[in-house]
CSV table of C-alpha atoms in Angstrom, one decimal:
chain,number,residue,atom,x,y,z
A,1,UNK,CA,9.0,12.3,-24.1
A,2,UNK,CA,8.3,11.8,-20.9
A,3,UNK,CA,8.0,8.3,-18.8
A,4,UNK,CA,6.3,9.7,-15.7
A,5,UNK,CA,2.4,8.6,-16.4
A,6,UNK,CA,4.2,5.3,-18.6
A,7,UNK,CA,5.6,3.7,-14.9
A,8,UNK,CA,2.7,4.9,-13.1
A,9,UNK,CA,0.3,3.3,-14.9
A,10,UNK,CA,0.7,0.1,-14.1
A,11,UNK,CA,1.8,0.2,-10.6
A,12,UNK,CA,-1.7,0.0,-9.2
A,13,UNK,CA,-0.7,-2.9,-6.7
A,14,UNK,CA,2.5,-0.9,-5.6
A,15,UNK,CA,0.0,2.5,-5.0
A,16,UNK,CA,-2.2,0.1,-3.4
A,17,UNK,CA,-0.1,-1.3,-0.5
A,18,UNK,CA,0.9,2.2,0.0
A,19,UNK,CA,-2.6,3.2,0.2
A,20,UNK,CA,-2.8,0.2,3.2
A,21,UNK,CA,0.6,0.9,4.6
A,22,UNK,CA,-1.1,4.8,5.4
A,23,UNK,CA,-4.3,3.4,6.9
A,24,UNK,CA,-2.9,1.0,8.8
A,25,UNK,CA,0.6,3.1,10.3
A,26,UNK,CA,-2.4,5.9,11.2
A,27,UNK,CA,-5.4,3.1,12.8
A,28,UNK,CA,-2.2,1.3,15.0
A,29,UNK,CA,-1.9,3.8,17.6
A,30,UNK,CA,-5.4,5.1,17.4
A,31,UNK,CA,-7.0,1.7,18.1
A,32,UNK,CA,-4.3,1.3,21.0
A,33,UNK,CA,-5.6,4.9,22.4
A,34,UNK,CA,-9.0,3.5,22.2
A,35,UNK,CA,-8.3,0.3,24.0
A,36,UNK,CA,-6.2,2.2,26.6
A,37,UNK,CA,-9.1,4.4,27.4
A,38,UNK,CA,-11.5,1.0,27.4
A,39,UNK,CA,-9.1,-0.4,29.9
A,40,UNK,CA,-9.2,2.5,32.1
A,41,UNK,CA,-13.0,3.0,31.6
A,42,UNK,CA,-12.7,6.2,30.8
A,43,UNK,CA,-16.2,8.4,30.4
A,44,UNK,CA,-14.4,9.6,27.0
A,45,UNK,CA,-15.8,6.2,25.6
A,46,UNK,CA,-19.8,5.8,26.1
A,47,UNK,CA,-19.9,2.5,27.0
A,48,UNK,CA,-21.6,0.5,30.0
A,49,UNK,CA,-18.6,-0.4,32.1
A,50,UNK,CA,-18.8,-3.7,31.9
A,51,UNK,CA,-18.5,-3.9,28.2
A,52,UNK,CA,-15.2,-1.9,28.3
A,53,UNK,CA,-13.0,-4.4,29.5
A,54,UNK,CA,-13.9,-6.5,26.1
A,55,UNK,CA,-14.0,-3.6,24.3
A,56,UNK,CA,-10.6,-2.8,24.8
A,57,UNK,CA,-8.9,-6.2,23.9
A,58,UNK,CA,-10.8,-5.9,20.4
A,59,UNK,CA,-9.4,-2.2,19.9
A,60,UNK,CA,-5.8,-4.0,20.8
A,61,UNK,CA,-7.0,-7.2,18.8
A,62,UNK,CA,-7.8,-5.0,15.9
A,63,UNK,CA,-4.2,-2.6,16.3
A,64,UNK,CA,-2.4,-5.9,16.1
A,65,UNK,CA,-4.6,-6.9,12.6
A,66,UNK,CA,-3.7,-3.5,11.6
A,67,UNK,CA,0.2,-4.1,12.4
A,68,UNK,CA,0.2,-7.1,10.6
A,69,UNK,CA,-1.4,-5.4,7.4
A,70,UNK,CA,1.4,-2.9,7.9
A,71,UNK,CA,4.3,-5.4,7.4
A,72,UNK,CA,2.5,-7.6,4.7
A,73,UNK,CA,2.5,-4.2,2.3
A,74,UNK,CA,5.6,-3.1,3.5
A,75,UNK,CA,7.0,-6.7,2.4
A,76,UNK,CA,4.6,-6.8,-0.9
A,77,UNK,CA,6.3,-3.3,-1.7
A,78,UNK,CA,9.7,-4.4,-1.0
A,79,UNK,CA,9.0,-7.4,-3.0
A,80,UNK,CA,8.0,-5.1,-5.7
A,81,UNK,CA,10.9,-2.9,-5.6
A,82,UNK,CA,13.6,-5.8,-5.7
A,83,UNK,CA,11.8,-6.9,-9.1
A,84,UNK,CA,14.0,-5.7,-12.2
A,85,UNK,CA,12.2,-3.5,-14.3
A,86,UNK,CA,11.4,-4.0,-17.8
A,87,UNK,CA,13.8,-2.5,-20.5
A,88,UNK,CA,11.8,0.3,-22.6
A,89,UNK,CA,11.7,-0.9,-26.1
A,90,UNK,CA,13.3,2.0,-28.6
A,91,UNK,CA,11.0,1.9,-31.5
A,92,UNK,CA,13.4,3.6,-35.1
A,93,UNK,CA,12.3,4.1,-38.6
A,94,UNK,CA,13.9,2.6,-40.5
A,95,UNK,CA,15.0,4.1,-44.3
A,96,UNK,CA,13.5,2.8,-47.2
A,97,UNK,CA,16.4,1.6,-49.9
A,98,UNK,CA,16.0,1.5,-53.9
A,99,UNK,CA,16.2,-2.1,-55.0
A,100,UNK,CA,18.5,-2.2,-58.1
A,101,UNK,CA,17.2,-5.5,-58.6
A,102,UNK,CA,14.1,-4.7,-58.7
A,103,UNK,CA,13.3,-3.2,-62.5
């Protein structure tokens, strides 16, 4: 019998904070990019150049949001994993016994 889709099931929080840890380990550096190329008004982002300046502290504003979602579902997942897990409960027949008694 096998247990793979039984602990899968109902680790929906656990797949979640992975989910988040993907997103936000991929958006860090990209929103850092961005607010390095905002910072050194580069043409590669259409904006006027004096909005660029701004722009870049929210791309580092939002990479350091992004960090901190990082470490919280890093520390939910750890938090997760330290948990003990449930025993599995082994479910027997049991034999049914004549009853002398019982005539």
């Amino acid at each position: 019998r096998s247990t793979v889709g039984s602990t899968m099931v109902g680790d929906g929080k656990a797949h979640c904070a992975t989910l988040c840890m993907v997103m936000s380990a991929w958006a860090v550096p990209l929103m850092a990019f961005f607010g390095y190329l905002c910072m050194q008004e580069s043409p590669m982002i259409e904006l006027p150049r004096e909005q660029k300046s701004g722009a870049a502290w929210g791309c580092f504003g939002s990479a350091f949001l992004y960090a901190l979602t990082f470490f919280g579902a890093m520390q939910y997942k750890s938090k997760v994993a330290s948990r003990p897990v449930a025993r599995q409960v082994q479910m027997q027949e049991m034999a049914q016994l004549p009853d002398p008694n019982r005539y």
